[in-house]
Structure formats: structure tokens, C-alpha cells
Coordinates of C-alpha atoms and ligand atoms in Angstrom, one line a residue:
M1 CA 147.8 -170.1 -10.3
A2 CA 144.7 -169.1 -8.2
V3 CA 141.4 -170.2 -9.8
P4 CA 138.1 -168.8 -8.7
F5 CA 134.9 -170.9 -8.5
V6 CA 133.0 -168.7 -10.9
D7 CA 134.1 -165.4 -12.5
L8 CA 131.2 -163.0 -13.3
K9 CA 133.6 -160.1 -13.8
A10 CA 135.1 -161.6 -16.9
Q11 CA 131.6 -161.9 -18.3
W12 CA 130.8 -158.3 -17.5
A13 CA 133.9 -157.1 -19.3
D14 CA 132.8 -158.8 -22.4
L15 CA 129.1 -157.6 -22.2
K16 CA 129.6 -154.1 -21.0
E17 CA 129.6 -152.3 -24.3
E18 CA 126.4 -154.0 -25.5
L19 CA 124.6 -154.0 -22.3
L20 CA 125.0 -150.5 -20.8
P21 CA 123.2 -148.6 -23.6
R22 CA 120.3 -151.1 -23.4
I23 CA 120.0 -150.6 -19.6
V24 CA 120.1 -146.8 -20.0
A25 CA 117.4 -147.1 -22.7
A26 CA 115.2 -149.3 -20.5
I27 CA 115.5 -146.8 -17.6
E28 CA 114.6 -143.9 -20.0
A29 CA 111.6 -145.8 -21.3
G30 CA 110.3 -145.7 -17.7
N31 CA 108.7 -149.1 -17.6
F32 CA 110.2 -150.9 -14.7
I33 CA 107.8 -153.8 -14.1
G34 CA 106.6 -155.8 -17.1
G35 CA 106.3 -153.9 -20.4
R36 CA 108.0 -154.4 -23.7
A37 CA 111.5 -155.6 -22.4
V38 CA 109.8 -158.3 -20.4
A39 CA 107.5 -159.5 -23.2
D40 CA 110.5 -159.6 -25.6
F41 CA 112.6 -161.7 -23.3
E42 CA 109.7 -164.0 -22.6
S43 CA 109.1 -164.7 -26.2
H44 CA 112.8 -165.2 -27.0
F45 CA 113.2 -167.6 -24.0
A46 CA 110.1 -169.6 -24.9
A47 CA 111.4 -170.0 -28.5
Y48 CA 114.8 -171.0 -27.2
C49 CA 113.2 -173.7 -25.0
G50 CA 111.0 -174.8 -27.8
V51 CA 107.7 -174.2 -26.0
G52 CA 104.8 -171.9 -26.6
H53 CA 104.8 -169.7 -23.4
C54 CA 107.2 -168.2 -20.9
V55 CA 106.1 -166.2 -17.8
G56 CA 108.9 -164.2 -16.2
V57 CA 108.7 -164.2 -12.4
G58 CA 110.7 -163.0 -9.4
N59 CA 113.0 -166.0 -8.9
G60 CA 113.4 -169.7 -9.5
T61 CA 111.8 -170.7 -6.2
D62 CA 108.7 -168.7 -7.0
A63 CA 108.7 -170.2 -10.5
L64 CA 108.3 -173.7 -8.9
Y65 CA 105.7 -172.6 -6.4
L66 CA 103.7 -170.8 -9.0
A67 CA 103.8 -173.7 -11.5
L68 CA 102.7 -176.1 -8.9
R69 CA 99.9 -173.8 -7.7
G70 CA 98.9 -173.1 -11.3
L71 CA 98.4 -176.9 -11.7
G72 CA 96.2 -177.0 -8.6
V73 CA 98.7 -178.6 -6.2
Q74 CA 97.5 -178.0 -2.6
A75 CA 97.3 -179.2 1.0
G76 CA 96.5 -182.9 1.1
D77 CA 98.6 -183.7 -2.0
E78 CA 102.0 -185.3 -2.2
V79 CA 104.7 -184.1 -4.5
I80 CA 107.8 -186.3 -5.2
T81 CA 111.2 -184.8 -5.8
A82 CA 114.9 -185.8 -5.6
A83 CA 116.7 -186.0 -2.2
N84 CA 119.8 -184.3 -3.6
T85 CA 118.9 -180.8 -4.8
F86 CA 118.9 -177.3 -3.5
I87 CA 116.3 -176.7 -0.8
A88 CA 114.3 -174.3 -3.1
T89 CA 112.8 -177.3 -4.8
S90 CA 111.3 -178.8 -1.7
E91 CA 110.5 -175.4 -0.2
A92 CA 108.3 -174.5 -3.2
I93 CA 106.4 -177.8 -2.8
S94 CA 105.8 -177.0 0.9
M95 CA 104.7 -173.5 0.1
T96 CA 101.7 -174.9 -1.8
G97 CA 100.7 -176.8 1.4
A98 CA 101.5 -180.2 -0.2
R99 CA 103.7 -182.8 1.5
V100 CA 107.3 -183.3 0.1
V101 CA 108.2 -186.9 -0.7
F102 CA 111.9 -187.4 -1.3
V103 CA 113.4 -190.2 -3.4
D104 CA 117.0 -191.2 -3.7
C105 CA 119.2 -190.4 -6.7
D106 CA 120.8 -192.7 -9.3
P107 CA 124.4 -193.4 -8.4
E108 CA 125.6 -192.8 -11.9
T109 CA 123.6 -189.8 -13.0
Y110 CA 122.9 -188.0 -9.7
T111 CA 119.3 -187.4 -10.9
M112 CA 116.1 -188.9 -9.6
D113 CA 116.2 -192.7 -9.4
V114 CA 113.1 -193.8 -11.4
R115 CA 112.7 -197.1 -9.6
A116 CA 112.6 -195.2 -6.3
L117 CA 110.1 -192.8 -7.9
T118 CA 107.7 -195.7 -8.8
T119 CA 107.7 -197.0 -5.2
A120 CA 107.1 -193.5 -3.8
I121 CA 103.8 -192.9 -5.7
T122 CA 100.7 -193.1 -3.5
P123 CA 97.0 -192.3 -4.3
R124 CA 97.7 -188.8 -2.9
T125 CA 100.6 -188.1 -5.3
K126 CA 99.8 -185.2 -7.5
A127 CA 103.0 -184.2 -9.2
I128 CA 106.7 -185.1 -9.8
V129 CA 109.4 -182.5 -9.8
P130 CA 112.5 -184.0 -11.4
V131 CA 115.7 -181.8 -11.2
H132 CA 118.2 -181.6 -14.0
L133 CA 120.9 -181.4 -11.4
Y134 CA 124.3 -179.7 -12.2
G135 CA 123.0 -179.2 -15.8
R136 CA 122.5 -182.9 -16.6
P137 CA 119.1 -183.9 -17.9
A138 CA 117.0 -186.2 -15.7
D139 CA 115.6 -189.4 -17.2
M140 CA 112.6 -187.6 -18.7
D141 CA 111.6 -190.5 -21.0
S142 CA 110.9 -192.7 -18.0
I143 CA 109.5 -190.0 -15.7
T144 CA 107.0 -188.7 -18.3
R145 CA 105.9 -192.2 -19.1
I146 CA 105.4 -193.1 -15.4
A147 CA 103.5 -189.7 -14.9
A148 CA 101.2 -190.4 -17.9
E149 CA 100.4 -193.9 -16.6
R150 CA 99.5 -192.5 -13.2
Q151 CA 98.0 -189.2 -14.4
L152 CA 100.5 -187.1 -12.5
F153 CA 101.8 -183.7 -13.4
V154 CA 105.5 -183.2 -14.2
V155 CA 107.2 -179.9 -13.3
E156 CA 110.8 -179.8 -14.3
D157 CA 113.3 -178.0 -12.1
A158 CA 115.6 -176.7 -14.8
A159 CA 117.2 -174.0 -12.6
Q160 CA 120.6 -175.5 -13.4
A161 CA 119.9 -176.6 -16.9
H162 CA 119.4 -173.7 -19.4
G163 CA 120.0 -175.2 -22.8
A164 CA 120.4 -178.8 -21.7
M165 CA 119.0 -181.3 -24.2
L166 CA 117.7 -184.9 -24.6
G167 CA 117.7 -185.8 -28.3
A168 CA 116.5 -182.8 -30.2
R169 CA 114.5 -181.3 -27.3
R170 CA 115.5 -178.9 -24.6
C171 CA 115.1 -179.4 -20.9
G172 CA 112.1 -177.3 -20.1
S173 CA 109.9 -178.8 -22.9
F174 CA 109.2 -182.2 -21.3
G175 CA 107.0 -181.5 -18.3
H176 CA 103.5 -179.8 -18.0
A177 CA 105.7 -176.8 -16.9
A178 CA 109.3 -176.2 -16.3
C179 CA 111.0 -173.7 -14.0
F180 CA 114.2 -171.7 -14.5
S181 CA 116.2 -169.5 -12.1
F182 CA 118.2 -166.6 -13.4
Y183 CA 120.1 -166.1 -10.2
P184 CA 123.4 -164.3 -11.1
G185 CA 125.5 -167.5 -10.9
K186 CA 123.3 -169.7 -13.1
N187 CA 124.2 -170.5 -16.7
L188 CA 121.8 -167.7 -17.7
G189 CA 121.8 -165.2 -14.9
G190 CA 120.5 -161.6 -14.3
Y191 CA 122.0 -158.9 -12.1
G192 CA 119.7 -159.7 -9.3
D193 CA 117.0 -162.3 -8.7
A194 CA 114.8 -163.5 -11.5
G195 CA 113.1 -166.6 -12.8
A196 CA 110.6 -168.0 -15.3
V197 CA 108.0 -170.7 -15.9
V198 CA 107.8 -172.2 -19.4
T199 CA 104.9 -174.3 -20.7
D200 CA 103.1 -175.3 -23.8
D201 CA 99.7 -174.9 -22.1
P202 CA 98.2 -171.4 -22.8
E203 CA 95.6 -171.7 -20.0
L204 CA 98.3 -172.7 -17.5
A205 CA 100.5 -169.8 -18.6
K206 CA 97.7 -167.4 -18.1
R207 CA 96.9 -168.7 -14.6
I208 CA 100.5 -168.5 -13.6
R209 CA 100.8 -165.0 -14.9
M210 CA 97.8 -164.0 -12.8
L211 CA 99.0 -165.8 -9.7
A212 CA 102.3 -164.0 -10.0
N213 CA 100.5 -160.7 -10.2
H214 CA 98.0 -160.7 -7.3
G215 CA 95.4 -162.8 -9.2
R216 CA 94.8 -159.7 -11.2
I217 CA 92.5 -159.6 -14.3
A218 CA 92.4 -155.8 -14.5
K219 CA 93.7 -153.0 -12.4
Y220 CA 92.2 -153.5 -9.0
D221 CA 90.0 -156.4 -10.1
H222 CA 91.3 -159.7 -8.8
E223 CA 89.9 -163.1 -9.6
F224 CA 91.7 -164.8 -6.7
E225 CA 94.6 -164.0 -4.3
G226 CA 98.0 -164.5 -5.8
V227 CA 101.4 -163.2 -4.9
N228 CA 103.8 -160.4 -6.1
S229 CA 106.5 -162.2 -8.1
R230 CA 107.1 -160.4 -11.4
L231 CA 110.2 -160.2 -13.7
D232 CA 111.4 -156.6 -13.8
A233 CA 112.4 -154.8 -17.0
L234 CA 116.0 -154.3 -16.1
Q235 CA 116.6 -158.0 -15.5
A236 CA 114.7 -158.8 -18.7
V237 CA 117.1 -156.5 -20.7
V238 CA 120.2 -158.2 -19.1
L239 CA 118.8 -161.6 -19.7
D240 CA 117.8 -160.9 -23.3
V241 CA 121.4 -159.8 -24.2
K242 CA 122.9 -162.7 -22.3
L243 CA 120.5 -165.2 -24.0
S244 CA 122.1 -164.4 -27.3
R245 CA 125.5 -165.6 -25.8
L246 CA 124.2 -168.7 -24.0
E247 CA 124.9 -171.2 -26.8
D248 CA 128.5 -170.0 -27.0
W249 CA 128.9 -170.0 -23.2
T250 CA 127.5 -173.5 -23.0
E251 CA 129.9 -174.8 -25.7
R252 CA 132.8 -173.3 -23.7
R253 CA 131.6 -175.0 -20.6
R254 CA 131.5 -178.3 -22.5
T255 CA 135.0 -177.8 -23.8
A256 CA 136.2 -177.1 -20.3
A257 CA 134.4 -180.2 -19.1
S258 CA 136.2 -182.4 -21.8
Q259 CA 139.5 -181.2 -20.5
Y260 CA 138.5 -182.0 -16.9
H261 CA 137.2 -185.5 -18.1
M262 CA 140.6 -186.5 -19.4
A263 CA 142.5 -185.4 -16.3
L264 CA 140.0 -187.0 -13.9
R265 CA 140.1 -190.3 -15.8
D266 CA 143.8 -190.4 -15.3
M267 CA 143.3 -189.9 -11.6
G268 CA 140.6 -192.6 -11.5
L269 CA 137.9 -190.2 -10.3
P270 CA 134.3 -190.3 -11.5
V271 CA 133.7 -188.3 -14.7
P272 CA 130.3 -186.5 -15.1
G273 CA 129.7 -187.2 -18.8
D274 CA 126.8 -186.7 -21.1
V275 CA 123.6 -188.8 -20.8
E276 CA 123.3 -190.9 -24.0
G277 CA 121.9 -188.7 -26.7
G278 CA 121.8 -185.8 -24.3
R279 CA 123.6 -182.5 -23.7
H280 CA 124.9 -181.7 -20.2
V281 CA 125.4 -177.9 -19.8
Y282 CA 127.8 -178.1 -16.8
H283 CA 126.3 -175.5 -14.5
L284 CA 128.5 -177.4 -12.1
Y285 CA 131.4 -179.8 -12.7
V286 CA 131.0 -182.3 -9.9
T287 CA 133.1 -185.4 -9.1
R288 CA 133.6 -187.4 -5.9
V289 CA 136.8 -187.8 -3.8
P290 CA 137.6 -189.8 -0.7
D291 CA 138.6 -187.7 2.4
R292 CA 137.0 -184.7 0.9
E293 CA 137.5 -182.3 3.8
R294 CA 141.3 -182.7 3.5
V295 CA 141.3 -182.6 -0.4
Q296 CA 139.2 -179.4 -0.3
A297 CA 141.6 -177.8 2.3
E298 CA 144.6 -178.7 0.1
L299 CA 143.0 -177.2 -3.0
S300 CA 142.1 -174.1 -1.0
K301 CA 145.8 -173.8 0.1
A302 CA 146.8 -174.0 -3.6
G303 CA 144.4 -171.1 -4.4
I304 CA 141.7 -173.3 -6.0
A305 CA 138.2 -172.5 -5.0
T306 CA 135.7 -175.4 -4.9
G307 CA 132.1 -175.9 -3.8
I308 CA 129.9 -178.7 -2.4
H309 CA 126.5 -179.3 -3.9
Y310 CA 125.2 -180.3 -1.5
P311 CA 126.9 -181.1 1.9
I312 CA 123.6 -182.3 3.5
A313 CA 121.0 -184.2 1.4
L314 CA 117.6 -182.7 2.0
P315 CA 116.0 -185.5 4.0
N316 CA 119.0 -185.3 6.4
L317 CA 118.5 -181.5 7.0
T318 CA 117.2 -180.2 10.4
A319 CA 114.5 -178.5 8.3
Y320 CA 113.0 -181.9 7.5
R321 CA 113.5 -183.7 10.7
Q322 CA 109.7 -183.9 11.2
L323 CA 109.5 -186.2 8.1
N324 CA 111.4 -188.8 10.2
Y325 CA 113.6 -189.9 7.3
R326 CA 116.7 -192.0 8.1
H327 CA 120.1 -191.9 6.3
E328 CA 119.4 -195.5 5.2
D329 CA 116.3 -194.4 3.3
F330 CA 118.6 -192.5 0.9
P331 CA 121.7 -194.6 0.7
V332 CA 123.1 -192.9 -2.4
A333 CA 122.4 -189.3 -1.5
S334 CA 123.5 -189.9 2.0
R335 CA 126.8 -191.4 1.0
Y336 CA 127.5 -188.9 -1.7
Q337 CA 127.0 -185.9 0.5
D338 CA 130.4 -186.7 2.1
E339 CA 132.2 -187.2 -1.2
L340 CA 130.9 -184.7 -3.8
I341 CA 133.1 -181.8 -4.8
S342 CA 132.4 -179.1 -7.5
L343 CA 135.4 -177.8 -9.4
P344 CA 135.8 -174.3 -10.9
M345 CA 133.5 -174.0 -13.9
F346 CA 132.5 -170.9 -15.9
P347 CA 132.6 -170.1 -19.7
E348 CA 135.7 -168.0 -19.5
I349 CA 137.8 -170.6 -17.6
T350 CA 141.1 -171.1 -19.4
S351 CA 142.9 -174.3 -20.3
E352 CA 145.8 -173.2 -18.0
Q353 CA 143.4 -172.6 -15.1
I354 CA 142.0 -176.1 -15.6
D355 CA 145.5 -177.5 -15.7
S356 CA 146.2 -175.8 -12.3
V357 CA 143.1 -177.2 -10.8
C358 CA 143.9 -180.8 -12.0
K359 CA 147.5 -180.6 -10.9
A360 CA 146.5 -179.5 -7.4
L361 CA 143.7 -182.1 -7.3
A362 CA 146.1 -184.9 -8.3
C363 CA 148.5 -183.9 -5.5
A364 CA 145.7 -183.6 -3.0
I365 CA 144.2 -187.1 -3.7
D366 CA 147.7 -188.6 -3.5
G367 CA 148.3 -186.8 -0.2
R368 CA 151.3 -185.2 -1.8
R369 CA 152.3 -181.6 -1.4
P370 CA 151.9 -179.6 -4.6
Ligands
PLP1 C1 118.9 -172.0 -7.9 C2 118.0 -173.1 -7.8 C3 116.6 -172.9 -7.5 C4 116.1 -171.6 -7.0 O1 116.3 -170.5 -7.7 P1 116.3 -169.1 -7.1 O2 116.2 -168.2 -8.3 O3 117.5 -168.9 -6.3 O4 115.1 -168.9 -6.2 C5 115.8 -174.0 -7.5 N1 116.3 -175.2 -7.8 C6 117.6 -175.5 -8.1 C7 118.0 -176.9 -8.4 C8 118.5 -174.4 -8.1 O5 119.8 -174.7 -8.3

């Protein structure tokens, strides 16, 4: 059985009836940028995250950039983030003029190693950007404690972690601000680019909203220069409908993950379980295999699509060669970049599809033919 990596068509079939009339109504209302649809989604998403404010923006990368700029991060500052994330995280830091400082990841959780974080702090450090990678909450207890001791800002990169939890709190409610991407393939995704910043700080929310809209205080009156990065009404309509399904989709992802866990344990492969007292939302289901190139090719031959997140840890990228990092500076991220493999994961994946993936994977790691 062929299994795709994600299947957005299955989701559309389920949403079509509810979504199409709302899209038509939004077009007929004639408000394409901002307006009621955007305000409604923003208030629903803020409530979902358990914070006071949500500012819809153009995409997740801009959300990070705008949050950092809103907090006053600028040239001369250093901002610490994880070595193993998508480049958008570090790009957003560089966009503010600040210097990116990478730290290695924890070998068990794949999220920022808090001991490495402590060592990376200097007098120039202004902020920490932990990433809830793959949908697994970072160690926010330790990170927010360290940040408070050193008076640093925390901006969560929650682009892969809509609905993830630690205790009774959602990811997105721990930092001074948190950033979400609604890229189509994310757990909550639009039909195009979109993103949001959430925060409990009303002044910060106001500043970010202005920054995202040319620093505007009134039409053609601008307090400072900003950028154009706004959430459009059609995306807000799509996101608002999808938000009402998110809990159900997350539970389905978690059910699929449990089935993977059992099969992977039998194969002796690492299982990406929950953090204690936390809720992993499985944006990606990631394990590690020896001889990955061959395993991935065998799976592909069996019709199983997989991904690699990410094949080159950020400090090892050509884009960051000027930082003069060495592979040895990031032993875990550098080793894992050759072993990580992401298996098909989406809410509509069936138990039969997961069986097919696991059978093909068992054959591939044994070096047997399926
Ligand atoms: C997707 C993603 C982003 C960027 O979001 P865009 O909406 O694509 O700009 C940032 N950080 C992480 C970890 C992501 O996965």
C-alpha cells in the first residue's frame, strides 16, 4: 500500500461543505485585509492558547521577526536558539540585526539542551528562542527560569506545536511572546502563507500589530517604519473553521503515534514519546535509523513517502559558514542529521497505512526485501 507523507486532500474532502460558504461570504463582504474575519480568528486563537492577545501576520517567519523586533532586539544583541530547527528561526533573528547563537539539542528530546543554553549566555544575550520541535514541548520550566534569572526575553517558536501542552498550559503561553506558522502543512494550516504572534502583554501586542502594518497609527500617519505582514481575511476564515477541528485532529495524530510507538519498540528504534506531564502534538513523527539513505530508498520503493527534518543542522549550513562553527560544537545535532527520518503522519492516516509503513520499515532496517 502506498502511503503519502501528508494528505491535505483528505482534509479538504471533510471540510469542503462547511468551508466553501464561509469563503464565499468573506469574498462578498469585500474585506480582504484585516476586518471582522481576522479579528474573530485572532480572538479564538488567543483563547485557544490561553493568552490575552493574538496578532495575525503574513507567515511564521515574520511572526518571529516581528516578536523579536517588538521586544527591542536589534543589532549588537545576541539571540540563542537551537541548532536543529528550520532555518526560518535563525533567519528571523538575523533579520533584526542581532547575532544568532546556536546551542546543541538534548539527545532524548531533540529540543534545546538547557545546559548548553546556560553556557551560551553572554552579556550581549537579549533573548532565547526555544523551538517546540516536531510538536514536542521544549523544557519551558528550565528555560523560563534561566531567562528570568538573567533578565532575558523568551520567544517560543511554536510553528510545529499548535495545541501542545506542558501540564495544564499550552505551548505559546510560556514566553513573553510565541510565534505560530499556519503554512498549509502545519497542524493548523491555511490555504496559503499565514502566521501569528500570541502574547499576554497588551503593549507588546500593539507594537507588533503596528510593526506588521507599516508602523501605522492612522491612515497615512506612521509612528515608525514597519513592514507589510498582515493576515488576510480568506486565510482567517479557513483557519477559524480548521481551529474548531484541531483538538480532534491532534487526538488522531496521537492515536497514530501510539501505533507507531508499539511497532518501533519491537524494531528497537527510538520512540518519540510525550514529555512527562506534557502533550506532544506530532506535527512530525521522527525516529532514527542506521544507514538512513538506504532505508529511505527501500521505503520509497515500497511506496512509502518519508522526510528528513533536517538533513543539515543549521550551524553546518553554508549559510552560516561565517559563524565558523565546527561539527564538534554540536555533537548531537551533527550526529542526528544523518540518522533522523520522519514517517508519514497526518490526522487521516489509517491504521492499515501505519501497518504498511512499519512492515516496510522493519524489512528495510533488516536489509530484507519486503
Ligand atoms: C514552518 C516553520 C517556521 C516558519 O514558518 P513559515 O510560516 O513557513 O514562515 C518557523 N519555525 C519552524 C520550526 C517551522 O517549522
